[in-house]
Structures are given as C-alpha cells and as structure tokens.
XYZ file of C-alpha atoms in Angstrom:
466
model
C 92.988 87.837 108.571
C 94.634 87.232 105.222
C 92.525 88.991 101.816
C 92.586 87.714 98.670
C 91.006 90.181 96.280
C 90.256 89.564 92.482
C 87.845 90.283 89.788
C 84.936 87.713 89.362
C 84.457 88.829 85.550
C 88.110 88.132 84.588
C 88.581 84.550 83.276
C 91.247 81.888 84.687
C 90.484 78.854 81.770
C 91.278 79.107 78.188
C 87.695 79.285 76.059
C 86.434 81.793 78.341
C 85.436 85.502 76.898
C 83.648 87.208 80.616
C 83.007 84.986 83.892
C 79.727 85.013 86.289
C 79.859 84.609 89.420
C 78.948 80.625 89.351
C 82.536 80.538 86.788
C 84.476 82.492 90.129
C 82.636 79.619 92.471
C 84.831 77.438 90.564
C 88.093 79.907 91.179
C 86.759 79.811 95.263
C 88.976 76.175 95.485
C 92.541 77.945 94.284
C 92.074 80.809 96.605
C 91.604 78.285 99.536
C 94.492 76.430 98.641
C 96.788 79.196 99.285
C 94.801 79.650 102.521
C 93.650 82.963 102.774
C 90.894 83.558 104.931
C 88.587 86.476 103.109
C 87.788 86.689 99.277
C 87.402 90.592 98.609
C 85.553 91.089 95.547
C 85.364 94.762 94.009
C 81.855 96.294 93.094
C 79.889 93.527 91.979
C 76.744 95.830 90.276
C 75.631 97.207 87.320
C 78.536 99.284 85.712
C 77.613 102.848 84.326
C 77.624 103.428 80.385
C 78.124 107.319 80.247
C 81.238 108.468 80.603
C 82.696 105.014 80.526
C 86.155 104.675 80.752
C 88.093 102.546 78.400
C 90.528 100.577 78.777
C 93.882 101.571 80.441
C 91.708 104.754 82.022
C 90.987 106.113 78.468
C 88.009 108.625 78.899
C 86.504 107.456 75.739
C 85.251 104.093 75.919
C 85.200 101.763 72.297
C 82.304 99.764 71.741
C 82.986 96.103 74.418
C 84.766 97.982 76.897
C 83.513 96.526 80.265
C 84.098 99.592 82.483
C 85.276 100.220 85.696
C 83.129 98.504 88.395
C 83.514 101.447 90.953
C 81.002 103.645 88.639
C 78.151 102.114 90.167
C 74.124 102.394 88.463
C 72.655 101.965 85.290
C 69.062 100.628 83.889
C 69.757 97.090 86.068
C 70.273 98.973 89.330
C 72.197 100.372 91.736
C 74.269 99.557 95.110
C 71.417 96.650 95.652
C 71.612 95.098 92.766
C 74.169 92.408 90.797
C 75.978 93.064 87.154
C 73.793 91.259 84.927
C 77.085 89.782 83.572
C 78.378 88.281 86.659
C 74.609 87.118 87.413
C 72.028 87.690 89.432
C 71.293 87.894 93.477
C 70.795 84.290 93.906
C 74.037 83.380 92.214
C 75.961 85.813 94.625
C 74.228 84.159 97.687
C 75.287 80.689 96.356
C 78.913 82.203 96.130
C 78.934 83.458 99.664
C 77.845 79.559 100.513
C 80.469 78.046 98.618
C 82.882 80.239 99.997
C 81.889 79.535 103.959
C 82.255 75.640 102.124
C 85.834 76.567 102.507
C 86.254 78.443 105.545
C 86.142 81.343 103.453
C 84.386 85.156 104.255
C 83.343 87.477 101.254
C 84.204 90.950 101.562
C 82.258 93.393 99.865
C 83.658 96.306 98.624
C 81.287 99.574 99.324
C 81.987 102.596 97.053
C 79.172 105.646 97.896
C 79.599 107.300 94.417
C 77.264 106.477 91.160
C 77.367 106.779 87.453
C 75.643 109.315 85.791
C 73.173 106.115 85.108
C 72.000 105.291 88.785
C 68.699 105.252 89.278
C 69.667 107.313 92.280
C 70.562 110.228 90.074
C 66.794 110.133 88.550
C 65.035 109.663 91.561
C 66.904 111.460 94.176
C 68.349 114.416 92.255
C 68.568 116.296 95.754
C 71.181 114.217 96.877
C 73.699 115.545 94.787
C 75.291 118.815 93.748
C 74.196 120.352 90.856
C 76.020 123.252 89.145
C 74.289 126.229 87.658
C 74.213 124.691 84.004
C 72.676 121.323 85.222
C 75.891 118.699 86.067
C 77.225 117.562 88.900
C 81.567 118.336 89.227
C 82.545 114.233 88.902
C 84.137 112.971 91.533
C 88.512 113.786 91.858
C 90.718 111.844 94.855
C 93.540 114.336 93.744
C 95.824 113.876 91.769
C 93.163 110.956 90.708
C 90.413 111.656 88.558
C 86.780 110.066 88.222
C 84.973 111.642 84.912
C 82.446 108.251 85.254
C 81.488 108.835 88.686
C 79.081 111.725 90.315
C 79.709 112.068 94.229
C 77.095 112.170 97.015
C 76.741 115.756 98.915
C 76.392 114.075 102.163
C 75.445 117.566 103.446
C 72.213 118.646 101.184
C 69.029 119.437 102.842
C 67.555 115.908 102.760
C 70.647 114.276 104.228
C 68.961 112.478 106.633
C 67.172 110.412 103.496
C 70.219 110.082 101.814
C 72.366 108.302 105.096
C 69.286 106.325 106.031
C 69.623 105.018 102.307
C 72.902 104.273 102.414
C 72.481 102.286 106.043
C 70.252 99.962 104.097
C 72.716 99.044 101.308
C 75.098 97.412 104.094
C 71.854 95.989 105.715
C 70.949 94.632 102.296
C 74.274 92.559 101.830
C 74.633 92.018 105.232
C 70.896 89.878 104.810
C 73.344 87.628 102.165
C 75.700 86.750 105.066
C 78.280 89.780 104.414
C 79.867 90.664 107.561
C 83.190 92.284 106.281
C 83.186 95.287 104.079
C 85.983 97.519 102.312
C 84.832 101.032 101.764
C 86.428 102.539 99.342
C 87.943 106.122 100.273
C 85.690 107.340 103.330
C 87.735 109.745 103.569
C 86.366 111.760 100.585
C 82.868 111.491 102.531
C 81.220 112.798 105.434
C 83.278 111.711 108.751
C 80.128 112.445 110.650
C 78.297 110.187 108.745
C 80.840 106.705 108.719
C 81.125 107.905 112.440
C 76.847 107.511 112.560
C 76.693 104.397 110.235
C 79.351 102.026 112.046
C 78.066 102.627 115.397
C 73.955 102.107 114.030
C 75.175 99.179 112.308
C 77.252 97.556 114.846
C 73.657 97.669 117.206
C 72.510 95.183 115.467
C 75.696 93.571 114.238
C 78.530 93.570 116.386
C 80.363 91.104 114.456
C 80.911 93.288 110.934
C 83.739 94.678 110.128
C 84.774 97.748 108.289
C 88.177 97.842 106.488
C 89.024 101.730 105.303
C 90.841 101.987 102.146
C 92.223 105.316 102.939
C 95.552 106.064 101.871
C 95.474 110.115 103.588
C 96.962 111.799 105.901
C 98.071 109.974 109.485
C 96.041 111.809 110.925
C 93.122 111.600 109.202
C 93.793 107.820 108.929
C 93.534 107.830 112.667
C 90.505 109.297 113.062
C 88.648 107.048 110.600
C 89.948 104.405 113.524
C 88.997 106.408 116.495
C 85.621 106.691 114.498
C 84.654 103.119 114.110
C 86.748 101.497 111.164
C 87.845 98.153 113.037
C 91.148 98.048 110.102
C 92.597 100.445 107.627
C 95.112 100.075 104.736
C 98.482 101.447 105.486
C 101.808 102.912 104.319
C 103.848 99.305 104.036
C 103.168 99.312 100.104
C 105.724 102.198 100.050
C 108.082 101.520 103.113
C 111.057 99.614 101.705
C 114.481 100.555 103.869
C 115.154 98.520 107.025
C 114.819 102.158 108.528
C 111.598 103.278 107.041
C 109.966 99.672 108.359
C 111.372 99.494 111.666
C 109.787 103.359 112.397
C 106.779 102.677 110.553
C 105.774 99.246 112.417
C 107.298 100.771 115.429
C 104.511 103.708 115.426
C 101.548 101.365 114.408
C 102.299 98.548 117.108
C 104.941 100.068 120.486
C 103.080 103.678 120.592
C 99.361 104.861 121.582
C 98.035 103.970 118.321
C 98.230 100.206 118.762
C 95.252 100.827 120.890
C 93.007 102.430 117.901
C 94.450 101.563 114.691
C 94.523 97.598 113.232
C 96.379 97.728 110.346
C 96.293 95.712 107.159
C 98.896 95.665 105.185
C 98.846 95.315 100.923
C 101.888 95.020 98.975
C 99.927 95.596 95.977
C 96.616 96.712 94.979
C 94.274 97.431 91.851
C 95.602 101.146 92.013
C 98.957 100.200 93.246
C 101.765 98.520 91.173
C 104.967 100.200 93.462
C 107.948 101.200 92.007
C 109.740 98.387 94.177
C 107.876 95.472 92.588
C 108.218 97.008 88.896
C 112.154 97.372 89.611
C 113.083 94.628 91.722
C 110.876 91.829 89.933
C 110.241 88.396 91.205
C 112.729 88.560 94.413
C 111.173 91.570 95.373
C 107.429 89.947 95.283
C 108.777 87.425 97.659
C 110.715 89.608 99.491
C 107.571 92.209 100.091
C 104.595 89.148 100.851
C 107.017 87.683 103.212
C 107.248 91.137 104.768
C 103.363 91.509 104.887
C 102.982 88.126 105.732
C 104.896 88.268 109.474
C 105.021 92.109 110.461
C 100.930 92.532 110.291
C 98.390 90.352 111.960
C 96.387 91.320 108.917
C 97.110 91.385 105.157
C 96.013 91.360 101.542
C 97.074 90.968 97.873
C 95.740 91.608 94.366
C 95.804 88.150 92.647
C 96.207 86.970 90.421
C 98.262 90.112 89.541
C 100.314 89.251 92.527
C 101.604 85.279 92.849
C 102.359 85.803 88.705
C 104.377 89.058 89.587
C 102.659 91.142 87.124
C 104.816 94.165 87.189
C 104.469 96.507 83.726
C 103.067 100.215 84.472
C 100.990 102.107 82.329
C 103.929 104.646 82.206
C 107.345 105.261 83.740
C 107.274 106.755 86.557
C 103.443 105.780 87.196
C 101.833 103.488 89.622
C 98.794 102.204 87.335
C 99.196 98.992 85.721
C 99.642 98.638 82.609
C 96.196 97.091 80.627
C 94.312 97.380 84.373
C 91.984 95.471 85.594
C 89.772 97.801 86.856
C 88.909 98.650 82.511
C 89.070 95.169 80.997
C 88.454 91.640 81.565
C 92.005 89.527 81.945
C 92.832 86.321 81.572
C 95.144 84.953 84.355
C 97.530 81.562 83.999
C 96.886 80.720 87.491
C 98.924 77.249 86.547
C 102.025 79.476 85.413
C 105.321 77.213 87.102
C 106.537 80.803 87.803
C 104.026 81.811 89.757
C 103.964 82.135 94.310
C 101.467 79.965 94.968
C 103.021 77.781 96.852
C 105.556 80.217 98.871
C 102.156 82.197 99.669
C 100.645 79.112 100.379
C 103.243 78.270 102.966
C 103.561 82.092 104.648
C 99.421 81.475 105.249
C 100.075 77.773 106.553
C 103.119 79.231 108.891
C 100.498 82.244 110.209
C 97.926 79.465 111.358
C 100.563 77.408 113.596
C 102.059 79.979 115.172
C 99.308 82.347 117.329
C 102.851 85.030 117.675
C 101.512 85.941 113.819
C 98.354 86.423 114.750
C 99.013 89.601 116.971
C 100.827 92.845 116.362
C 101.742 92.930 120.004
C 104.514 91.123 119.612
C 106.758 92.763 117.237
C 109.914 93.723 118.430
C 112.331 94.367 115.798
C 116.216 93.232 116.219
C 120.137 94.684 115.251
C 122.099 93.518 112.070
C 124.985 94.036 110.721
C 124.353 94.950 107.487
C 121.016 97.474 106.546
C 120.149 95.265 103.374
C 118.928 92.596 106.251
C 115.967 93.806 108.742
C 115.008 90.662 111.589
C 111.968 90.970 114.005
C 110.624 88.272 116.002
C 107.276 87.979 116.882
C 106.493 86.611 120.259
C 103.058 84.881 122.397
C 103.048 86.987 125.779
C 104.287 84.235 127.999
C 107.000 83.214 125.233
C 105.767 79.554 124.292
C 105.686 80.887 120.786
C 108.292 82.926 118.957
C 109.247 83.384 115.307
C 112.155 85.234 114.263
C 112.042 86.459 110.623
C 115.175 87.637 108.148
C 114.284 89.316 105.004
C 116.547 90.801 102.446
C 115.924 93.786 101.090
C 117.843 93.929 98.117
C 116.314 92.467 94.848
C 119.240 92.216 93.061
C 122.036 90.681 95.575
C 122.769 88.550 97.816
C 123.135 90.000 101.105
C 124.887 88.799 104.556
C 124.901 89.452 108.170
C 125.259 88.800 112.052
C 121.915 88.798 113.136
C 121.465 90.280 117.110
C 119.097 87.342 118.796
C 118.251 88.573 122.169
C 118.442 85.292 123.572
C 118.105 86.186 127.415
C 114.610 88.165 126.520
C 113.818 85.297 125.137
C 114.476 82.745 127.718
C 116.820 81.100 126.289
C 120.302 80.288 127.640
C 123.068 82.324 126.107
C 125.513 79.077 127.471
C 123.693 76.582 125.473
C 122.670 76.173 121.757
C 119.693 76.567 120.360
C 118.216 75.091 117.544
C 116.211 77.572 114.499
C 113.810 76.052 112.495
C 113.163 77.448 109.012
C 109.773 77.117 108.409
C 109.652 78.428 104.582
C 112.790 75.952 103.871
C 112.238 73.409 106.803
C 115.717 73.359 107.400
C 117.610 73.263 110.880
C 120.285 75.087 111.973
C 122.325 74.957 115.612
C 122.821 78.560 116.942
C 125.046 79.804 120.069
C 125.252 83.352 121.607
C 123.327 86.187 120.422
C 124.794 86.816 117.289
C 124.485 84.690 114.584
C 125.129 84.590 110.547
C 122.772 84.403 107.779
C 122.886 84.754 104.295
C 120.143 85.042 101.633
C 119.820 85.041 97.548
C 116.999 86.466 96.320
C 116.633 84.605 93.300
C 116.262 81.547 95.353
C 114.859 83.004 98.647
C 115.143 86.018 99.960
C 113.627 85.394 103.750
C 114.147 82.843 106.463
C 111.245 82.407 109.232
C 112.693 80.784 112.092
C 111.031 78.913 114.954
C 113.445 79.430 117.624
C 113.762 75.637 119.704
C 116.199 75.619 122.559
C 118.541 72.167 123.061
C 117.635 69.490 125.546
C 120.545 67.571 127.635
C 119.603 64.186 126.781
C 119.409 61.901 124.174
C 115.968 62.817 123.078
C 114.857 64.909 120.058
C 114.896 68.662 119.828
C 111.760 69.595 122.165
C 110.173 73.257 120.842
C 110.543 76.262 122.756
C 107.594 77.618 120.564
C-alpha cells in the first residue's frame, strides 16, 4: 500500500481562505496522479475551543486560530460527527466515492482522546479521571504534551460502556465505506481493549485494517502486532547509515518478526520533520522516498509538506515544523517546478510492475565498496522478478562504488553479461561478473532501480529476466 496523508482544510488554489471537503474532492485527482493507493486524512470532526492551541503549539490560541484536529468534541459533536468547516456527513461520503472513482481508499485517522468540549465529557463524566478539585490531568505522550486534550480511563467502573462506545465509532465510519484506519498512539490506551476491539470488529469485517501509529518501545510495538494491528509505523524515519538500515530491515523482514509485524514505513510525518531532511535538503528527500519506496511493501508521506521538501523546524535541534499544520491552515504550491511529483510518481508506477516490491520477503541486502552506497535487491520467490536498488546516502556528494551482484543466486550466468535496466532514468547498462561500478550525484539523482535482464545469444532484443 502506498499513503498519502494531508489536511482537507488547507488550501492548494490561490483565492482560497479554509477548504471543505467537496474543495479536497477536487485535490483527490493530484494525489492519484502520483499513484498512491490510500488518502489518510487526520481527524475530520469538530475541533475543541478550550484550551485551543495556537499556532506553532502556542497554548494560547488568538482569535481565527483553527486548532489542532486531534482535540476532538465541541457543540457540533464528537468522534461521529464532521467539522462544520470541512462539511457535513454527506459531503464526506461523496469524498469516499470520488476517491474509490480513482482507485483510491480513505483512511481514517482514530484518536480516543476529547476536548474539554465533547459532548462525551458532559454526558459520560464517568469515563474519565477526575482529580480531587474537579479536572481531568490532560493527556502527555512524554516528552509531548496535550493541554487541549482530556484522556479516556479505559479502566473506570463503567468500562464496559465506554469500549462498547468506542466499537461503534469504527462501526459508524466503517457504514461510509472506511475499511482502513490509523489510530493514533494505542499505545497510551488500554492493550486489553485494542486487543478486544480488532478481533470484535474483524467478526464482522475481516477486510479492515488497522495501522498503529506507535513510535514505543520494540517491544511494545510488537505486541500491538501480536494483538491485532495488521501494520505499524516504524523506526526508518530515523535510520540513515547503510549499517543502521541493513540491521533494521534485517530484523523486521529475515527474523521471527516478519511473521507478526507489517511494517510501514514514513519518511516524514505531521510530528516528524527529521534532522536528515532539514540538513540534507532536496537530495536527501529523494534519497529517503526512494528508500521507503523499495525496502517496505508499505509506505507513506506527509504531502504536500513532502514532494515540496518543506524542511524549516520550529527550533534547532527540534523535530516540529516550523508554522505546523496540525495549528493552521496552509497553502501548498502543488504546481511548484521544484517539487517530486513526478520522481514519486515514477517510484509508485515502478512498485505496480514489479510484484518483488510488493513483498518484504524478498529483501536481501548486498556488499559495496564504499558505506555512503547501500544496494538490496528485491526478488519474486521463483526469481522471474528482481530489482536491484542503489541509493546514496550522502546529501551533499557524490559518491562511488563496486556494487557485489550475486549473480549465481540470481540465476544468472557469471560468464555472460547481463543487461540492468534503470527504471527511475530508463537507461541501460551492460554488466559482467559480480561486481560492478556505479556512481550517483545527488543533486541530480541520488538512486538507481535496476531491473536486472540477462543477454540472449541471438540477434534478437534483450528478453527480461524479470
């Protein structure tokens, strides 16, 4: 699967002040052109007025600050109801259409946490925590903190009302043709209760899916899989040495937790701007989506933010963007000549024609001579599709190597050439032997994803070996 997430309100055309969710319909076309497969959408419901945050996470909102969609509740509704802004339920269901229209799922994202405005909070004061001078502790994902949101206590007395109310808010969007959901941080919640709610859910519908956005401890990662989660975010956003992403990959796809864990991989994310992509600018953005693109079967960006290579933080040495998205409406030049449309447009196109993408059974990862270059080839099980991919790791330089090409695992003569396709370039290139030189710029392109095709005696053209 390849996720495209972005904010609905946030406008793309000059003129425009706050979109709906008819004006994102309209957005639905440039998001299929780049071929991603799911449209993630953050919290699409009434947004909290006390304790709003302002803009760049400022506790004190000013009069027009929008908020940030993840405090959930206020006089509109709750967790089963639309933003008034972005429009109402019938507009989202004619959004969900228009994306199938393109071969296109929406992901919701589920956040179980309310503003102090949900009508939760006035009805069903039992299902929170209340402190001896009447408030409920807001909710901290240390060292993060959330002064607009109050947490559930998944463990009060009536907990059995609260988890059969919080069943219904998947059945509810699942009734608009949602079958793939991002829950934000389970792991701050009850285990017992995701562990109850994916298995009562997938009675009914086998076909949902549940992708954890957990970044936690390994372990505890893990055992959101073991649990029920059918994908979970991962580490990749901060493993940047050939070293650190041969181990990592190694772990998640040639050890026992291939068989639990599905991992989807983000380079960036609302809460993420790395200290890779701020540093290493433009080559690096390529560098890292080519990356995500080949290792994982599955993976995701934050666009616009990402194919324009917005890279400011809010602070040195911080990981929050600078003027977020999550506090105020942007306005994105998705027509910028700069931006990675196309090169992201061309990984996606690259991951439908060759199944070997598709899998993370595949991956085995290969020997250079230099540790600024990592190659891996992906491979079909009985070979008739394999794609060998070179990245450069270095932002700044230009970096050569012998690249190790186990040609007798792969079936291929080590007597005879062998022709590599580049499929981000489409050019061709006659290799011999198993070791073979490359050399990439990262200003122009830091990555070459080769078909491997083997040479043919006669006359006729190259025939593929993938």
């Amino acid at each position: 699967s390849t996720w495209y997430e972005f904010f609905p309100r946030s406008c793309w055309t000059k003129n425009c002040t706050q979109n709906t969710l008819q004006d994102a319909e309209a957005q639905l076309a440039y998001i299929s052109s780049m071929g991603f497969d799911i449209v993630y959408l953050p919290p699409v419901h009434p947004i909290g007025t006390t304790k709003r945050k302002g803009k760049n996470n400022n506790v004190v909102a000013a009069p027009g600050d929008v908020g940030s969609p993840w405090a959930i509740g206020n006089e509109a509704g709750g967790h089963k109801a639309i933003n008034p802004e972005l429009g109402t339920l019938d507009d989202f269901r004619s959004f969900v259409a228009k994306a199938r229209e393109y071969n296109m799922e929406v992901a919701m994202d589920v956040a179980f946490q309310v503003s102090p405005d949900h009508p939760y909070v006035r009805e069903h004061p039992e299902w929170f925590k209340w402190r001896p001078d009447n408030t409920v502790q807001y909710a901290e994902n240390p060292p993060k903190k959330y002064e607009d949101i109050y947490p559930f206590n998944f463990e009060s007395e009536n907990w059995r009302e609260l988890w059969d109310e919080l069943k219904s808010v998947f059945e509810f969007w699942i009734g608009f043709g949602v079958k793939v959901f991002r829950v934000d941080n389970p792991h701050t919640k009850s285990l017992r209760f995701w562990e109850w709610l994916i298995a009562s859910i997938k009675q009914d519908h086998p076909d949902v899916i549940f992708l954890a956005e957990a970044f936690t401890r390994p372990k505890v990662m893990y055992y959101l899989a073991k649990i029920g989660f059918t994908q979970s975010y991962t580490y990749f956003a901060w493993r940047n040495t050939r070293w650190e992403l041969t181990e990592y990959f190694t772990e998640l796809t040639k050890t026992g937790v291939s068989q639990f864990f599905r991992p989807n991989v983000w380079p960036n994310t609302p809460d993420i701007l790395t200290e890779h992509l701020q540093q290493g600018g433009r080559p690096a953005f390529m560098s890292r989506i080519v990356l995500a693109a080949t290792l994982a079967a599955s993976y995701g960006i934050y666009g616009p933010a990402y194919e324009l290579g917005v890279n400011q933080p809010i602070a040195h040495g911080k990981e929050e963007y600078l003027n977020s998205e999550k506090y105020e409406v942007k306005h994105w030049d998705v027509d910028n000549p700069l931006s990675l449309r196309l090169l992201i447009a061309r990984l996606n196109q690259i991951r439908c024609d060759n199944p070997a993408l598709q899998s993370n059974e595949g991956l085995r990862f290969v020997g250079t001579t230099n540790d600024q270059l990592i190659a891996y080839y992906k491979a079909t099980p009985n070979m008739d599709n394999i794609v060998l991919t070179v990245v450069n790791l270095d932002p700044r330089n230009a970096q050569s190597g012998m690249i190790d090409v186990p040609v007798e695992e792969l079936g291929i003569d080590p007597h005879r050439s062998y022709e590599v396709l580049d499929l981000l370039a489409d050019n061709r290139f006659l290799w011999s032997g198993w070791q073979n030189y490359v050399e990439l710029n990262p200003q122009v392109l830091p990555a070459h994803v080769f078909s491997l095709r083997r040479r043919m005696n006669t006359e006729q053209n190259f025939d593929p070996f993938v």
